[in-house]
CSV table of C-alpha atoms in Angstrom, one decimal:
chain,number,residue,atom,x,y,z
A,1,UNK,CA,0.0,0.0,0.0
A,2,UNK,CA,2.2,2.2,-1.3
A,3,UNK,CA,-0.2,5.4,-1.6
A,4,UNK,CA,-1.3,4.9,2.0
A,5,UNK,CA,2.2,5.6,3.3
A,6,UNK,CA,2.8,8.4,1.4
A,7,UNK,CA,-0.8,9.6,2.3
A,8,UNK,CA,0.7,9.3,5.9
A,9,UNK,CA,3.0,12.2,5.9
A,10,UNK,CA,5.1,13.6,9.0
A,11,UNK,CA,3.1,12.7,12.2
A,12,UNK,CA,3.2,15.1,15.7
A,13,UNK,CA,1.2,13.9,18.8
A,14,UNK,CA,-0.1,16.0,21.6
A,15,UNK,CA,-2.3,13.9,23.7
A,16,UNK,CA,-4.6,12.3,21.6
A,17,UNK,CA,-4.5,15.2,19.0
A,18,UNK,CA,-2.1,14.3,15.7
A,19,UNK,CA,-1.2,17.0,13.3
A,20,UNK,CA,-0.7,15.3,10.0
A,21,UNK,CA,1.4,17.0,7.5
A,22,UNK,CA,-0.1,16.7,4.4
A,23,UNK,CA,1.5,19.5,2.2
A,24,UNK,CA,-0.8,18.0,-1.0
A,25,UNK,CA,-2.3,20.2,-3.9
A,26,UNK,CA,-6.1,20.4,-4.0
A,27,UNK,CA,-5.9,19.5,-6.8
A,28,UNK,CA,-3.6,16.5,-6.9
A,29,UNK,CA,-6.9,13.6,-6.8
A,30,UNK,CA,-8.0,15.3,-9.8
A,31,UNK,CA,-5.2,15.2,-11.7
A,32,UNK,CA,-4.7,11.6,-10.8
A,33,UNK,CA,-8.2,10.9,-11.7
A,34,UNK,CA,-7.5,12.9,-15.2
A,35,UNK,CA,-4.5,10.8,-15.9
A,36,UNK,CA,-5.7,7.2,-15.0
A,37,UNK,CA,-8.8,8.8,-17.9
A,38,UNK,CA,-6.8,9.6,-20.6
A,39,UNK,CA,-4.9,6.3,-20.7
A,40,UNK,CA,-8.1,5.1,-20.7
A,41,UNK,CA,-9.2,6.9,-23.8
A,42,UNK,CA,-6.2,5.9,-25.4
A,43,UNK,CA,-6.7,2.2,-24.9
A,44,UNK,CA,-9.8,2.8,-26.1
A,45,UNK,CA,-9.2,5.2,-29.0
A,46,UNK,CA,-11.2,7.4,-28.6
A,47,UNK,CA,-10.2,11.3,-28.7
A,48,UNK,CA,-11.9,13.1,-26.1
A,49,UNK,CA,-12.2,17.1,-26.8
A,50,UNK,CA,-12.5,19.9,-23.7
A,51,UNK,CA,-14.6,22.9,-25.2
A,52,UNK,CA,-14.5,25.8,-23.0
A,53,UNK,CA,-16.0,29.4,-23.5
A,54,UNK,CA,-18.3,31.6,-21.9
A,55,UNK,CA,-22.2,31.8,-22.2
A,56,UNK,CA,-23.4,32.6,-25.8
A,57,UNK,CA,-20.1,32.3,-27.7
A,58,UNK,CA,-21.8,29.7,-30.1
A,59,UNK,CA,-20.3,26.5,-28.9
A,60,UNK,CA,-23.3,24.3,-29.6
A,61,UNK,CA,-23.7,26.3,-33.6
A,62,UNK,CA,-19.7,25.6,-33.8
A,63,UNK,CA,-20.1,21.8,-33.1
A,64,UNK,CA,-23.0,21.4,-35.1
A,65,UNK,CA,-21.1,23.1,-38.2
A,66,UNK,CA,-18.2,20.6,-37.1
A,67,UNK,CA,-20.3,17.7,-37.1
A,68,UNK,CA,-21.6,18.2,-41.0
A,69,UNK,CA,-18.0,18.3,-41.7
A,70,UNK,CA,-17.3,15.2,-39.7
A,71,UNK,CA,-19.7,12.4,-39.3
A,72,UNK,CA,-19.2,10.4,-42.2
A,73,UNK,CA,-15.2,10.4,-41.3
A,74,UNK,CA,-15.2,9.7,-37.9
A,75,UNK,CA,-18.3,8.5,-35.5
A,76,UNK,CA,-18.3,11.3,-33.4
A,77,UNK,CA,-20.6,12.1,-29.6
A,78,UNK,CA,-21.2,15.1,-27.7
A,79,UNK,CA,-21.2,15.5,-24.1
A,80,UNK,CA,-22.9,18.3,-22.6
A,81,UNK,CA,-22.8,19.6,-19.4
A,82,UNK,CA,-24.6,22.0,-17.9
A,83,UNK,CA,-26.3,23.2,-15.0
A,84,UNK,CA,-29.6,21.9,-15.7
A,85,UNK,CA,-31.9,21.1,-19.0
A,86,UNK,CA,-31.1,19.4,-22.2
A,87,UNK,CA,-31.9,21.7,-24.4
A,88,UNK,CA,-28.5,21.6,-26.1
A,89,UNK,CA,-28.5,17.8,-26.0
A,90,UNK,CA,-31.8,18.2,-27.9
A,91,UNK,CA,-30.0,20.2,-30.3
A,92,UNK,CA,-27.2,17.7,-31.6
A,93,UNK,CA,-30.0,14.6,-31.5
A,94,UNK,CA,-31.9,16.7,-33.8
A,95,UNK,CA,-29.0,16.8,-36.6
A,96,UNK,CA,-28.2,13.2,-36.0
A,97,UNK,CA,-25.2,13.3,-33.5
A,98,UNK,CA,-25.3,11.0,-30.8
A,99,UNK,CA,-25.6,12.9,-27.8
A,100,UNK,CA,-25.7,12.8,-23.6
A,101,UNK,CA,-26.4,15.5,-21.4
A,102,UNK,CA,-24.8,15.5,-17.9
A,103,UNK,CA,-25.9,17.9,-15.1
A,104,UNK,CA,-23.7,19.2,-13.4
A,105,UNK,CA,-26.1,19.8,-10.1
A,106,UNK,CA,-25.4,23.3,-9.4
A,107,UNK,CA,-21.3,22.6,-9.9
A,108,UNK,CA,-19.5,25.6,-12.2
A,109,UNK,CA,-17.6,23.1,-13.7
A,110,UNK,CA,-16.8,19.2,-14.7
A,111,UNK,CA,-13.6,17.3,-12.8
A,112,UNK,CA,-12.4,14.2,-14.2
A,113,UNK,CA,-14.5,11.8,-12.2
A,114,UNK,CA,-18.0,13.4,-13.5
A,115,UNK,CA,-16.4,12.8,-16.7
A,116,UNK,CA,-15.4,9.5,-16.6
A,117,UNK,CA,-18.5,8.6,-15.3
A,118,UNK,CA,-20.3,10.5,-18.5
A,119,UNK,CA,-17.9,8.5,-20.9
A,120,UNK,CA,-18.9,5.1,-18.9
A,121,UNK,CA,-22.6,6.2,-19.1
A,122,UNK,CA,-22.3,7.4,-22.8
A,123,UNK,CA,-20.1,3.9,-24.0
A,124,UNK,CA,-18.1,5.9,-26.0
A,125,UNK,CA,-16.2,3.1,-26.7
A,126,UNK,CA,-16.7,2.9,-30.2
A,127,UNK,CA,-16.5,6.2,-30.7
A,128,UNK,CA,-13.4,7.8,-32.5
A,129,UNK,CA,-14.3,11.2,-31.5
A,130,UNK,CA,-15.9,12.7,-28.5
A,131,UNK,CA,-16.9,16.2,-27.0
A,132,UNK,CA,-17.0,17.4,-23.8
A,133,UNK,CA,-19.1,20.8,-24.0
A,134,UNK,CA,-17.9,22.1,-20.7
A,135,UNK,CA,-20.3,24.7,-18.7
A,136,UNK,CA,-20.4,27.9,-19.9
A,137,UNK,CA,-17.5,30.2,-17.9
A,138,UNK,CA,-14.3,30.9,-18.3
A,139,UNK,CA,-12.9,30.3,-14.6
A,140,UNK,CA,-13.6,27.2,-13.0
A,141,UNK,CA,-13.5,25.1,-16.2
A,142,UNK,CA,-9.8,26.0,-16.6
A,143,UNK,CA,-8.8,24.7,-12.9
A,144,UNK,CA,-10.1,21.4,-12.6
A,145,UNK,CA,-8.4,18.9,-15.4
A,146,UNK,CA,-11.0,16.7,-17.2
A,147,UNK,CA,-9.1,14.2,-18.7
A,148,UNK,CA,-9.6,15.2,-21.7
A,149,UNK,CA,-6.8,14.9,-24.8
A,150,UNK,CA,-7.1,18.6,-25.7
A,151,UNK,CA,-8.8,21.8,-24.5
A,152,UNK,CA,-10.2,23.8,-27.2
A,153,UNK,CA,-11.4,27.2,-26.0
A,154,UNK,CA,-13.8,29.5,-28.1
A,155,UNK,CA,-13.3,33.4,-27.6
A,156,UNK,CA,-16.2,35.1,-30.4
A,157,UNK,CA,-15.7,38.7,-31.6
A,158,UNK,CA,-18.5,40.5,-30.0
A,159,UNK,CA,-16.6,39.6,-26.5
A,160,UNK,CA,-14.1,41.3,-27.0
A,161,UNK,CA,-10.0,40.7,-28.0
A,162,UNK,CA,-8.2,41.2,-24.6
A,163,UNK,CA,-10.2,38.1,-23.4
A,164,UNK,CA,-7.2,36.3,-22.6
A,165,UNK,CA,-6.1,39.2,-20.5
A,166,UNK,CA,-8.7,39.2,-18.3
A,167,UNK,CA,-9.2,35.0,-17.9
A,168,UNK,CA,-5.5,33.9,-17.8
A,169,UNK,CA,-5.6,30.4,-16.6
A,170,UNK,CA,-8.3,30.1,-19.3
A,171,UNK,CA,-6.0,30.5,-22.6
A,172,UNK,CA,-2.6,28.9,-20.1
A,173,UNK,CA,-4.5,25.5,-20.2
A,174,UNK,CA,-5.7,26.0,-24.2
A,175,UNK,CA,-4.1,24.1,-26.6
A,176,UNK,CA,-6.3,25.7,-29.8
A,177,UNK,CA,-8.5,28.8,-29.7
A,178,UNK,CA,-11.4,29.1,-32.1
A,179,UNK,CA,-12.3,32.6,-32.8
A,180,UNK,CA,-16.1,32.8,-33.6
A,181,UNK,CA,-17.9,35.5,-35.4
A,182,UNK,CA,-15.6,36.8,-37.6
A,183,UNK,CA,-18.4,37.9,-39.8
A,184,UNK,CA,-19.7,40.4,-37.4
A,185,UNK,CA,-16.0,41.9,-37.0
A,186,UNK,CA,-16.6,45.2,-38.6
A,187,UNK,CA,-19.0,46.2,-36.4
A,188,UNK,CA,-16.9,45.6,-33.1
A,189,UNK,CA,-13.4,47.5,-32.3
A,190,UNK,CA,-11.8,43.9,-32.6
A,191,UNK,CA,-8.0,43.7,-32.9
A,192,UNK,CA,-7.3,40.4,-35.1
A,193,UNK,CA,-3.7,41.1,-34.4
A,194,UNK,CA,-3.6,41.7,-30.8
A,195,UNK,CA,-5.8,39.1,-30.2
A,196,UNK,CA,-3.4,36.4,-31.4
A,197,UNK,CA,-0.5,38.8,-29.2
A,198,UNK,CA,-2.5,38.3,-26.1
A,199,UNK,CA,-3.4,34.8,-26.4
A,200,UNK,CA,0.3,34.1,-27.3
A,201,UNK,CA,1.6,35.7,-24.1
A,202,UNK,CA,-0.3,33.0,-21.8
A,203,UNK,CA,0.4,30.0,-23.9
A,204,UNK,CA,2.8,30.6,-27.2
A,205,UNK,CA,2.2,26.9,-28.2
A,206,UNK,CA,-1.6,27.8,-28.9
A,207,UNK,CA,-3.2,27.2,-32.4
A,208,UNK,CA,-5.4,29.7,-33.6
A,209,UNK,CA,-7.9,29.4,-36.0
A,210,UNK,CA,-10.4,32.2,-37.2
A,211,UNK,CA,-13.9,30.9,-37.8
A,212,UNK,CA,-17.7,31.8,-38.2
A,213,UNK,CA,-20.4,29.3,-37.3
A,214,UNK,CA,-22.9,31.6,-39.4
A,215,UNK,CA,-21.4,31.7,-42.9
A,216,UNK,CA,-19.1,28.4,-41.7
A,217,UNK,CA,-15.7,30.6,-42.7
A,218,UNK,CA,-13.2,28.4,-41.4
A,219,UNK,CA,-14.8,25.3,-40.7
A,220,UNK,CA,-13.3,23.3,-43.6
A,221,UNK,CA,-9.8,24.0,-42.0
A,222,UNK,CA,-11.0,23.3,-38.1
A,223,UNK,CA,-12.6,19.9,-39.2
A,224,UNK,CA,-9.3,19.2,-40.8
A,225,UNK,CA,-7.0,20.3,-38.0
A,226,UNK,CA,-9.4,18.4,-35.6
A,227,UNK,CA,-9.4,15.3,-37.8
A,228,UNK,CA,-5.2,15.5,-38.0
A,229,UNK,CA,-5.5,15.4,-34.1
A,230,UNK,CA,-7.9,12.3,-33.7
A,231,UNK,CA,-5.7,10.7,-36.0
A,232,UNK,CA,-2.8,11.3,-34.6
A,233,UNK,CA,-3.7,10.3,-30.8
A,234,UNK,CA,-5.1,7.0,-32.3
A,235,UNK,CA,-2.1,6.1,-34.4
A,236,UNK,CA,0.4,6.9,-31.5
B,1,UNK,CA,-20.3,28.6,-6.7
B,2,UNK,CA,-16.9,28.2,-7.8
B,3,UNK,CA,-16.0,27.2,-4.0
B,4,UNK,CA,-18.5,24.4,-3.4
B,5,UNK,CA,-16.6,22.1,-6.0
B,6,UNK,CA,-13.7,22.5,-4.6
B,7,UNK,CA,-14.8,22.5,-1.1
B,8,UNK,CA,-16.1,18.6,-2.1
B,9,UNK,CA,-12.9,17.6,-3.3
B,10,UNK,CA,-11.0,19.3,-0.1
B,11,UNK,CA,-13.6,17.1,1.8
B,12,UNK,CA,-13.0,14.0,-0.2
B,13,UNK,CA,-8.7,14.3,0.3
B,14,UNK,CA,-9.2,15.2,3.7
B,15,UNK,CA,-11.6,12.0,4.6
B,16,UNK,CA,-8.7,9.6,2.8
B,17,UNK,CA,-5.7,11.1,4.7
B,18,UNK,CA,-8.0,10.5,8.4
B,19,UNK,CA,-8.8,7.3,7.2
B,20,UNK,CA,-5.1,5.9,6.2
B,21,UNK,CA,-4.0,7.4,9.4
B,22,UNK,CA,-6.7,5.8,11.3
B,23,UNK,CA,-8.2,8.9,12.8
B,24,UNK,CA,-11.6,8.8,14.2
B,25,UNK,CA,-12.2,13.0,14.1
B,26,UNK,CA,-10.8,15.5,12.0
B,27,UNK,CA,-10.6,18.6,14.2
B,28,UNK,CA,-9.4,21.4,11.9
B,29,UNK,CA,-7.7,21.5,8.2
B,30,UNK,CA,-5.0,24.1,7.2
B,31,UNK,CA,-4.9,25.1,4.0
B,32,UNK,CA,-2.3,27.3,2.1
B,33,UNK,CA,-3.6,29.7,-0.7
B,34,UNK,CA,-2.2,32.1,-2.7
B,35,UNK,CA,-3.4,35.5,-3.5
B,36,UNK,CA,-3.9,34.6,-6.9
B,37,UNK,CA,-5.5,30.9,-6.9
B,38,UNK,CA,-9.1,33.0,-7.3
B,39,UNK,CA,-10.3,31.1,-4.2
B,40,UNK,CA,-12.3,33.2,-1.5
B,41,UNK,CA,-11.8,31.4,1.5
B,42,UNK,CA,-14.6,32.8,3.5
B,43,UNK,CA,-16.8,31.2,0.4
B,44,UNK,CA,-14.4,28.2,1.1
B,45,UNK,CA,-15.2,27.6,4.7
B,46,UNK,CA,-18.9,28.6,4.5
B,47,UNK,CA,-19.3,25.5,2.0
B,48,UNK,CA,-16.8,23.9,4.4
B,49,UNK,CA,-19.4,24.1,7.5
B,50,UNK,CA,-22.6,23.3,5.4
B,51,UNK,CA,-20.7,20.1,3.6
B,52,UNK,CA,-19.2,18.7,6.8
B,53,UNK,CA,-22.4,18.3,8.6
B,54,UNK,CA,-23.4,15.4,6.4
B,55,UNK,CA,-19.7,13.8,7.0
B,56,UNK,CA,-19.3,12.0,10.6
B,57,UNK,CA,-15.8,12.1,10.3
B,58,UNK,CA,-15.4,16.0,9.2
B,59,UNK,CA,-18.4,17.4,11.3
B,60,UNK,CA,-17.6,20.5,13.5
B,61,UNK,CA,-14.2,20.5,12.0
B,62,UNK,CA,-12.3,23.9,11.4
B,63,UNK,CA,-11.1,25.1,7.9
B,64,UNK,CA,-8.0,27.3,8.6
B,65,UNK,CA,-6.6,29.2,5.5
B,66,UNK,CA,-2.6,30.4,5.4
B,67,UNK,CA,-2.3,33.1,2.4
B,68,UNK,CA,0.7,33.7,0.5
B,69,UNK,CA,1.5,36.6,-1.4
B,70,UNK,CA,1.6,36.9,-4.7
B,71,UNK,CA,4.7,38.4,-6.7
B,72,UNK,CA,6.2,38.2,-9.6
B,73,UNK,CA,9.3,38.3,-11.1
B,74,UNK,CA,10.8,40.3,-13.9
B,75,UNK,CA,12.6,38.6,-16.6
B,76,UNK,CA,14.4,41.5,-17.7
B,77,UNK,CA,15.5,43.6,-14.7
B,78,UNK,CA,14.9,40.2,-12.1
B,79,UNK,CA,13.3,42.1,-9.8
B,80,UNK,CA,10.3,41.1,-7.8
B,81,UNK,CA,6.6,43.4,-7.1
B,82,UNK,CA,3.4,42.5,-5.7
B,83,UNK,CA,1.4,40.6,-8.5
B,84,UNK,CA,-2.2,41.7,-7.2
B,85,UNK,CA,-1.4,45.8,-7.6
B,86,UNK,CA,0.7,45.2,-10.8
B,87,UNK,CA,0.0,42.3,-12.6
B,88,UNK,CA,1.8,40.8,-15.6
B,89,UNK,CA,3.4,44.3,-16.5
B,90,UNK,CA,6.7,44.9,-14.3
B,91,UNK,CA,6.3,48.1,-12.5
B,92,UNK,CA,10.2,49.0,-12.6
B,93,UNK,CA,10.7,48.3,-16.3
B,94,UNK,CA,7.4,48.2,-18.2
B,95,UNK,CA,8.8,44.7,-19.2
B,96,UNK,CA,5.7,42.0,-19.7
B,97,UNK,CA,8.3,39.2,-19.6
B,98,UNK,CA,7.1,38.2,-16.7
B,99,UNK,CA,6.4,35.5,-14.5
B,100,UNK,CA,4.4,34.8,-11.0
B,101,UNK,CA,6.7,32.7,-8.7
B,102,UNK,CA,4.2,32.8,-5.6
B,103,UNK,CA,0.4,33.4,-5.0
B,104,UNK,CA,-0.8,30.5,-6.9
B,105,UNK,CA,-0.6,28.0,-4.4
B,106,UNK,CA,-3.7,25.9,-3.5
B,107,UNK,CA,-2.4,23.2,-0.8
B,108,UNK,CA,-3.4,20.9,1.9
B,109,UNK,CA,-0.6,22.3,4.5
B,110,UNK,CA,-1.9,20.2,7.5
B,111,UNK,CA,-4.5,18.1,9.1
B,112,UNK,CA,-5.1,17.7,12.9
B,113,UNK,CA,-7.1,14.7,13.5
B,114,UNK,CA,-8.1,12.7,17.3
């Protein structure tokens, strides 16, 4: 029992009172938990996807744009998570994707054990390609590691481009950032350039890829990029 | 209710540690937080008091939170300044080539069990 020892830690006794020194990130069960999922994943091949972004960013109108693209390639599911309802779940059963809403009961965010349970529930098994539509919020998402093989964060134009100043830990933990909207630019001061500064500065490995789920701009070359990914983590 | 999540998973490290050390009570928990973790601890403990009535083992226990400063150091003139008034801009040389070296911390410093 090689975890209970270490659990142990440096022990001081006063009477029947024991400080136990712990010195142990919150965090650290999570992690674990995120870790022992991905190797599970990639037994399993399946390519699980973190999307992040705040309320109303047109996550749900990105993955449906995604999945027209993708469902004959790859057999793809959606995960959503959310507070409460299903309307989104609704959403993606209506154009043909395979779909599971998880609530979240009151919770800002998913940690890797909701998730594995979703993926256990949702027998993704046979799926090549799966996504995790995070709640809506661009704090608590960003802390608590799902498991999942890649974050993908939407920022759209109407928010505004110093995003990724205001939400660091949001764009540190992004591996690609989907700009949404682009068609509405010209009628928001959006900086194209400064966005890409910005969200450089917290993570310079990020991909970024300019998009609009309206006029589907962009999609062809997300799909793509996304479709390199799965392949890759399945191959490797 | 960014605090009630983590309060759970405080309370779910917590119960393991009492357990492997064969504790019967957990009297109080120390925690160590930086300035800059985005945790509110009085947020923290509220959800601490509520969730711990429902655990035998944590019930009536104390959440004690240690804060650590936040600062940063400059890359280019290596000095340090206080992260929360400045930010990611260094105060002395305007440089952004920055980076925090304290205030993130979130940690389980110390349990004190019966």
């Amino acid at each position: 029992m090689a975890q209970k020892k270490e659990m142990k830690g440096r022990e001081f006794t006063m009477g029947n009172v024991r400080i136990i020194e712990v010195k142990q990130s919150i965090f650290e069960d999570n992690n674990q938990d995120a870790e022992r999922l991905r190797a599970q994943l990639k037994e399993e091949k399946t390519f699980l996807l973190n999307l992040m972004s705040s309320p109303g960013s047109g996550k749900t109108s990105t993955l449906l744009q995604l999945a027209s693209r993708m469902k004959d390639k790859v057999k793809m599911g959606v995960m959503e998570a959310d507070i409460d309802s299903a309307v989104d779940a609704e959403t993606m059963q209506k154009a043909g994707i395979s779909s599971i809403q998880i609530h979240t009961g009151g919770m800002c965010h998913l940690d890797a054990d909701m998730t594995r349970q979703g993926i256990n529930e949702f027998h993704t098994k046979d799926m090549d390609f799966v996504v995790l539509e995070n709640v809506g919020n661009l704090v608590c998402p960003a802390e608590f590691d799902t498991g999942a093989c890649m974050n993908m964060t939407i920022l759209s134009v109407p928010e505004g481009h110093d995003k990724p100043l205001k939400y660091p830990l949001m764009y540190q933990v992004c591996d690609l950032l989907v700009i949404n909207k682009i068609d509405v630019m010209d009628y928001f001061d959006f900086d194209k350039d400064k966005v890409v500064e910005y969200a450089k500065m917290r993570n310079p490995k990020m991909d970024i890829i300019f998009v609009s789920a309206k006029t589907g701009e962009g999609m062809d070359e997300l799909a793509q990029y996304l479709l390199d990914k799965i392949k890759a983590w399945n191959e490797n | 209710m960014h605090e009630m999540g983590i309060a759970f998973h405080i309370a779910e490290s917590v119960t393991k540690i009492a357990e492997a050390n064969q504790a019967e009570k957990v009297c109080s928990v120390v925690l160590e937080i930086g300035e800059a973790s985005g945790v509110i601890p009085e947020y923290l403990m509220d959800v601490w008091t509520w969730n711990s009535e429902n655990n035998p083992l944590l019930e009536g226990s104390e959440l004690k939170v240690e804060r650590i400063r936040a600062v940063t150091l400059c890359k280019d003139c290596s000095k340090t300044y206080d992260t929360i008034s400045h930010g990611s801009v260094c105060p002395f040389c305007g440089s952004r080539n920055t980076a925090m070296i304290a205030g993130k911390e979130f940690n389980i410093k110390e349990i004190i069990v019966e």
